[in-house]
JSON list of C-alpha atoms in Angstrom, two decimals:
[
{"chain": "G", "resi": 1, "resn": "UNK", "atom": "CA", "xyz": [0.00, 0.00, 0.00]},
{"chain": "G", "resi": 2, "resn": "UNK", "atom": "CA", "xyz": [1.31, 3.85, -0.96]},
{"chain": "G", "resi": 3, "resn": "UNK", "atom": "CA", "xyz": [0.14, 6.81, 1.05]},
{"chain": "G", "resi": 4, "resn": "UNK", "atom": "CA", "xyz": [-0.54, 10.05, -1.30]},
{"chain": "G", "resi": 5, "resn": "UNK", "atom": "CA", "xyz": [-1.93, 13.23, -0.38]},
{"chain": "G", "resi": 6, "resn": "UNK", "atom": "CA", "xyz": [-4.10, 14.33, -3.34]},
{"chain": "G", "resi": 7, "resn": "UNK", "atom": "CA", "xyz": [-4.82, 17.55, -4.13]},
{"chain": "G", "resi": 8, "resn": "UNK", "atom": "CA", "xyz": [-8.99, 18.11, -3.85]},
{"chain": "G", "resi": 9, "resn": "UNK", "atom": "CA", "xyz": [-9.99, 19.43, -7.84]},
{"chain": "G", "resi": 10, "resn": "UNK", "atom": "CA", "xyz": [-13.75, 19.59, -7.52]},
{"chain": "G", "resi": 11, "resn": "UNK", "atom": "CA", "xyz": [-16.74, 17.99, -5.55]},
{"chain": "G", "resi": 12, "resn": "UNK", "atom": "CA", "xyz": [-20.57, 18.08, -7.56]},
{"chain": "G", "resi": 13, "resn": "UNK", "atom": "CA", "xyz": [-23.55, 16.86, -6.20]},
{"chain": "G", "resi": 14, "resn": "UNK", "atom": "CA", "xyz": [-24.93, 13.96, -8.40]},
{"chain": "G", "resi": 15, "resn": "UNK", "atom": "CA", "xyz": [-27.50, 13.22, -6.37]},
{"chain": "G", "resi": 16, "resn": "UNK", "atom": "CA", "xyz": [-29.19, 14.69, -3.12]},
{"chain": "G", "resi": 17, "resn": "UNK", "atom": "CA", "xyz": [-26.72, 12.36, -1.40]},
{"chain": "G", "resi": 18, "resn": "UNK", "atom": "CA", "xyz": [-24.22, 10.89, -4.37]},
{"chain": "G", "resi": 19, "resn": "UNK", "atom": "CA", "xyz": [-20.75, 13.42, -4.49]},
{"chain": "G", "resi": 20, "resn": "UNK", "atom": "CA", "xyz": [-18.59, 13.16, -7.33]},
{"chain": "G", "resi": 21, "resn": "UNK", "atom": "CA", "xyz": [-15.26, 14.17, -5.89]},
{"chain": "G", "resi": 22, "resn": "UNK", "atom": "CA", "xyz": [-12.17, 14.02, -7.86]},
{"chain": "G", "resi": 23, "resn": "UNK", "atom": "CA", "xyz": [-8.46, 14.07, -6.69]},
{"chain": "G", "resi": 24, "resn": "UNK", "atom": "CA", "xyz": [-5.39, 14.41, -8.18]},
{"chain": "G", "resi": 25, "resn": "UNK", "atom": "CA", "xyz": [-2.59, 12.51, -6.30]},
{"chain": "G", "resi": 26, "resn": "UNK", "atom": "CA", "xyz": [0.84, 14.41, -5.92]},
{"chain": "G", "resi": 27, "resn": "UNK", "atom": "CA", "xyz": [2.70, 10.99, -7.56]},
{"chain": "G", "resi": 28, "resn": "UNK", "atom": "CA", "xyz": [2.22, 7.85, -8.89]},
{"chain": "G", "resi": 29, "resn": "UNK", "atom": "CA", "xyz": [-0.06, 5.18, -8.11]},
{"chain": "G", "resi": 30, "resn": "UNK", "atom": "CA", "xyz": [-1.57, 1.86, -9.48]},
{"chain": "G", "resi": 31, "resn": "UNK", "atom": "CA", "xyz": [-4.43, -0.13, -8.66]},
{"chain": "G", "resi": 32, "resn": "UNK", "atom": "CA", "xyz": [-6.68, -2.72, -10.58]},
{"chain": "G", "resi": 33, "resn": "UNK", "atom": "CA", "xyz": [-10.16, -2.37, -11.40]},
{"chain": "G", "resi": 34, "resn": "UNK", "atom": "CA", "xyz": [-12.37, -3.30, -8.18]},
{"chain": "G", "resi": 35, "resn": "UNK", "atom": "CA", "xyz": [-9.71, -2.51, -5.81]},
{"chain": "G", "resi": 36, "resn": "UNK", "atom": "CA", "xyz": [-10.16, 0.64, -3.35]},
{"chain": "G", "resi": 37, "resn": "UNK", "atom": "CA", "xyz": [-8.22, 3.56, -1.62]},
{"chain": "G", "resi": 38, "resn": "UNK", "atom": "CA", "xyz": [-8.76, 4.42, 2.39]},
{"chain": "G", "resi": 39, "resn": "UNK", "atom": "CA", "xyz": [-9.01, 7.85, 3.15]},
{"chain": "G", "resi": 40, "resn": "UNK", "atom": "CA", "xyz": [-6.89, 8.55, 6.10]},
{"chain": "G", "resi": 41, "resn": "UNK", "atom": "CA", "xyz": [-8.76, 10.56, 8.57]},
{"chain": "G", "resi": 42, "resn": "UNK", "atom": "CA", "xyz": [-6.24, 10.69, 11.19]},
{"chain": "G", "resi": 43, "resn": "UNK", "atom": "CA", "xyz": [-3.35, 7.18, 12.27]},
{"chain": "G", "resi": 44, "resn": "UNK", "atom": "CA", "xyz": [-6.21, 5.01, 13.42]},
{"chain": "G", "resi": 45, "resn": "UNK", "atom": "CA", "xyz": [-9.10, 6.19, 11.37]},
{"chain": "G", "resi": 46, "resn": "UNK", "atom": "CA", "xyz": [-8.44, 5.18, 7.70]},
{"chain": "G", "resi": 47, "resn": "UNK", "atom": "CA", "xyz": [-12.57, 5.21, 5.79]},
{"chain": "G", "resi": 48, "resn": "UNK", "atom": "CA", "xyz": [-12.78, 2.90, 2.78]},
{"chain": "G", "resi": 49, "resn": "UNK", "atom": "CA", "xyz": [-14.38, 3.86, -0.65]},
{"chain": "G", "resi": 50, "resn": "UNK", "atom": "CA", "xyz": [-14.52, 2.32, -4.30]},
{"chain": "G", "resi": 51, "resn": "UNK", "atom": "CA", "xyz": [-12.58, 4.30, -7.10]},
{"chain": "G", "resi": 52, "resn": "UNK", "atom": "CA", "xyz": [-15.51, 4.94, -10.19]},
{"chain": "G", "resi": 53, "resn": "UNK", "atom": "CA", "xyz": [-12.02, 6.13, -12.28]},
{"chain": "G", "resi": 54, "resn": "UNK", "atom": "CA", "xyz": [-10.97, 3.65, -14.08]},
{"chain": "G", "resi": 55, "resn": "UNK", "atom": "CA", "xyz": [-6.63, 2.19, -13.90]},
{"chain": "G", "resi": 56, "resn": "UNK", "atom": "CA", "xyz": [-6.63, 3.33, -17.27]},
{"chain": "G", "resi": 57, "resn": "UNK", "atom": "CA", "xyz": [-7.12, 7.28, -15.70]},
{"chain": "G", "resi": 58, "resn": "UNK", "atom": "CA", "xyz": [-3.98, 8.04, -14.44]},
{"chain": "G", "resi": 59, "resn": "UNK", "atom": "CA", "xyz": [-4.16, 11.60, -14.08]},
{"chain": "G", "resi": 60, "resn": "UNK", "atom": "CA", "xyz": [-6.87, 12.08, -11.44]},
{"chain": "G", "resi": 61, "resn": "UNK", "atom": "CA", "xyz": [-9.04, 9.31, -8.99]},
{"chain": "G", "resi": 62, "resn": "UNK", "atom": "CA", "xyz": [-12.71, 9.65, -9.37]},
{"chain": "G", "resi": 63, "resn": "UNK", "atom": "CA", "xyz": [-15.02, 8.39, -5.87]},
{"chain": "G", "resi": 64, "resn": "UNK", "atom": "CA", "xyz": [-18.46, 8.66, -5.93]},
{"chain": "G", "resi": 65, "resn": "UNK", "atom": "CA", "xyz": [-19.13, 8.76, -2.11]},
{"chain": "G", "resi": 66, "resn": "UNK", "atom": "CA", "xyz": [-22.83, 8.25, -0.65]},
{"chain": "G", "resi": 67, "resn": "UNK", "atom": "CA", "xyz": [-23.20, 10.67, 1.89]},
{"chain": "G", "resi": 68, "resn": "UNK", "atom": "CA", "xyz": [-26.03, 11.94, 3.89]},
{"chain": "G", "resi": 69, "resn": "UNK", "atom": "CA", "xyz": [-26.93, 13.26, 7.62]},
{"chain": "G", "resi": 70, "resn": "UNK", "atom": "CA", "xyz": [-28.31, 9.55, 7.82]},
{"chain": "G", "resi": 71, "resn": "UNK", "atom": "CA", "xyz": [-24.46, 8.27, 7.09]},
{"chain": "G", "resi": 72, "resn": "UNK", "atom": "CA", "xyz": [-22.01, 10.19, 9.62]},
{"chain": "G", "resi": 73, "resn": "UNK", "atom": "CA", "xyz": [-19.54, 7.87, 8.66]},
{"chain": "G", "resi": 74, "resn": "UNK", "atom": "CA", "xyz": [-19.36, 9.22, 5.21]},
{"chain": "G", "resi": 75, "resn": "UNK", "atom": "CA", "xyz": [-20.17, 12.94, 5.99]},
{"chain": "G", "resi": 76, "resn": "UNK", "atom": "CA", "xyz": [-17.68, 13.33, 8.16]},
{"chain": "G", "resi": 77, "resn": "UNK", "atom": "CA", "xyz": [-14.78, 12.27, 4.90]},
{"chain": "G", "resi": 78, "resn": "UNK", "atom": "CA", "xyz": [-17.44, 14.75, 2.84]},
{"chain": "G", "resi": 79, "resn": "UNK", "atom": "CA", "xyz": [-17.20, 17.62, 5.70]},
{"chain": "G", "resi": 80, "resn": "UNK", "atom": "CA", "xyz": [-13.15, 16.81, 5.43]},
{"chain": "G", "resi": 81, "resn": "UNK", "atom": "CA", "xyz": [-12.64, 16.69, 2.15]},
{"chain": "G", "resi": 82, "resn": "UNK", "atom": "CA", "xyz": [-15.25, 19.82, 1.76]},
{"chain": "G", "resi": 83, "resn": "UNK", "atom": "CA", "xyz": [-12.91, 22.52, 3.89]},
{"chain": "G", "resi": 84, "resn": "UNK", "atom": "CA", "xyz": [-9.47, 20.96, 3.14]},
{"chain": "G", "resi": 85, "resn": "UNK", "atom": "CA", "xyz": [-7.17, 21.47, 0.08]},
{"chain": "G", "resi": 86, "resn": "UNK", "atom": "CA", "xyz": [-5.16, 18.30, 0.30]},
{"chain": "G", "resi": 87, "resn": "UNK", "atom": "CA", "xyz": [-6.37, 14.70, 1.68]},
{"chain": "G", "resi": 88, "resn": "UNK", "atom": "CA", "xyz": [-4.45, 11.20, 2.76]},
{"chain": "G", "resi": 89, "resn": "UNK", "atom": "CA", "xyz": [-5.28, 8.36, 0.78]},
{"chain": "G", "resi": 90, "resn": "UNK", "atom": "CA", "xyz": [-4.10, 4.84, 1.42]},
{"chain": "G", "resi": 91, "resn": "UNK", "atom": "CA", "xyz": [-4.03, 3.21, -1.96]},
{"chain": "G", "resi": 92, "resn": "UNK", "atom": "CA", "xyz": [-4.76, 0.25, -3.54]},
{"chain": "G", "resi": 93, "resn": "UNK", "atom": "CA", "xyz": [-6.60, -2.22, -1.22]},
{"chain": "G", "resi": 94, "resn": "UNK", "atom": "CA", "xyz": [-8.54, -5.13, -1.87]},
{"chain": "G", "resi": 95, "resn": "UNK", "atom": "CA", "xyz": [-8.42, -8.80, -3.68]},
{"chain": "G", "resi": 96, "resn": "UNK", "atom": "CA", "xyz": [-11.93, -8.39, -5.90]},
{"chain": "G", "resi": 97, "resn": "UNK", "atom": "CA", "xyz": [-10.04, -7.17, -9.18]},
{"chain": "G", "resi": 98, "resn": "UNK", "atom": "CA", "xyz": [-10.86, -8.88, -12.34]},
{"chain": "G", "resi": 99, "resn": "UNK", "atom": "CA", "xyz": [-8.23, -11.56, -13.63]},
{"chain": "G", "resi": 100, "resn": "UNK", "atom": "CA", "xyz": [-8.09, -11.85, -16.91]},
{"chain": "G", "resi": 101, "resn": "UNK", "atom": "CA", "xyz": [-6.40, -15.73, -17.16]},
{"chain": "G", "resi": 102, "resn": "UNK", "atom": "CA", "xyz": [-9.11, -17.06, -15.05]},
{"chain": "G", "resi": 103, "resn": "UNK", "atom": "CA", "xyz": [-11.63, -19.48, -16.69]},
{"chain": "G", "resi": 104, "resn": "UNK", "atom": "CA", "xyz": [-14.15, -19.96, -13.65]},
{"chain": "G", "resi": 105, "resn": "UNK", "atom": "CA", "xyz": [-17.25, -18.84, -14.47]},
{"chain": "G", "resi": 106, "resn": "UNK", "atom": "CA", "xyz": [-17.91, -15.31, -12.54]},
{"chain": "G", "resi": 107, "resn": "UNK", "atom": "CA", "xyz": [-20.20, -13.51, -10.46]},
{"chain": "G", "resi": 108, "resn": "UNK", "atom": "CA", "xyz": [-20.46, -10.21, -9.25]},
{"chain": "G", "resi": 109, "resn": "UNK", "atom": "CA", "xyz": [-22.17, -8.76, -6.43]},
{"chain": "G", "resi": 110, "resn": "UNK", "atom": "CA", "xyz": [-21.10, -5.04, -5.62]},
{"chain": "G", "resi": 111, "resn": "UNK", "atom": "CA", "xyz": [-23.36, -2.54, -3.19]},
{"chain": "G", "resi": 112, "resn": "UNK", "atom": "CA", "xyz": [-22.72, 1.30, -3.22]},
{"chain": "G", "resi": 113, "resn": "UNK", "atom": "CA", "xyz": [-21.50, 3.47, -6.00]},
{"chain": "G", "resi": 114, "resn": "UNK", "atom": "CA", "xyz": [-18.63, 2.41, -8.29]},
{"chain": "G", "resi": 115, "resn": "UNK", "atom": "CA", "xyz": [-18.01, -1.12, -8.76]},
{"chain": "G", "resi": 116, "resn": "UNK", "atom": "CA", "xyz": [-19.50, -2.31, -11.43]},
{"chain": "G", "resi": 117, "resn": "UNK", "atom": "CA", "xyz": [-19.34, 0.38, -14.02]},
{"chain": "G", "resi": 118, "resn": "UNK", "atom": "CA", "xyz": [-14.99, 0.61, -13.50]},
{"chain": "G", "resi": 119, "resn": "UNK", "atom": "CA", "xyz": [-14.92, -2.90, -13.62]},
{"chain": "G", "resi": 120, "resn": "UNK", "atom": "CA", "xyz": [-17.41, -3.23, -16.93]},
{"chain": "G", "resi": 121, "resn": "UNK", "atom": "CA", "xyz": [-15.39, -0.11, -18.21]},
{"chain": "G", "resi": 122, "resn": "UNK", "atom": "CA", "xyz": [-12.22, -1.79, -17.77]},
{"chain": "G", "resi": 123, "resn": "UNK", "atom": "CA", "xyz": [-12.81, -5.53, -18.91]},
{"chain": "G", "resi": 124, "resn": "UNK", "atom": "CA", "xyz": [-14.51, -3.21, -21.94]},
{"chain": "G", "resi": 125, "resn": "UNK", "atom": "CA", "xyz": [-11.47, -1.28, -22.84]},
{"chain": "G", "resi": 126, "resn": "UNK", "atom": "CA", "xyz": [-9.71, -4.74, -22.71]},
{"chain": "G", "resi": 127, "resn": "UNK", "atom": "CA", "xyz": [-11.81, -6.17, -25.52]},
{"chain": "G", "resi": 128, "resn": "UNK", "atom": "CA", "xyz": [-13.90, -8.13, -23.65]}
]
């Protein structure tokens, strides 16, 4: 895992509780579709959220956080990332990326907000 700080570009509402929020990390980073990044709140609070950019994007990570008054959990990284310039991020996490030599049959189950459409994006741009 790499810790980046990522510069904060713009946040639009998509919905009355869907944010698109889109950083641009200060170096370097990889990750596979269906992986995620941790935003690092402080040492021992680290908040994990799917990326909706895609591995191909390497100029900027795209999250598409679900936050509402309902989900202090998530507010609180919206209220953060909101009034501050810069964030943490603790990237890549996770073991549900798409292999492409595997010939089990698949199935995907995904809740939330960015999943499916960078994994679908992804395997697409691949030629699948």
């Amino acid at each position: 895992m790499t810790t980046l700080s990522c510069k904060v570009t713009s946040v639009d509402a998509i919905t009355d509780t869907v944010y698109r929020v889109r950083l641009v990390p200060e170096s370097a980073f990889s990750f596979r579709a269906g992986q995620y990044l941790m935003v690092v709140m402080d040492e021992r609070d680290k908040r994990p959220f799917s990326m909706a950019s895609t591995p191909d994007e390497q100029e900027f990570i795209e999250l598409h956080i679900g936050a509402s008054e309902l989900n202090l959990y998530a507010m609180a990284v919206m209220d953060r990332i909101l009034k501050e310039n810069v964030i943490e991020i603790d990237i890549p996490h996770g073991e549900a990326w798409l292999r492409d030599d595997e010939d089990r049959p698949l199935i995907l189950i995904a809740g939330g907000t960015g999943f499916f459409l960078r994994a679908f994006h992804s395997a697409d741009g691949a030629g699948a």
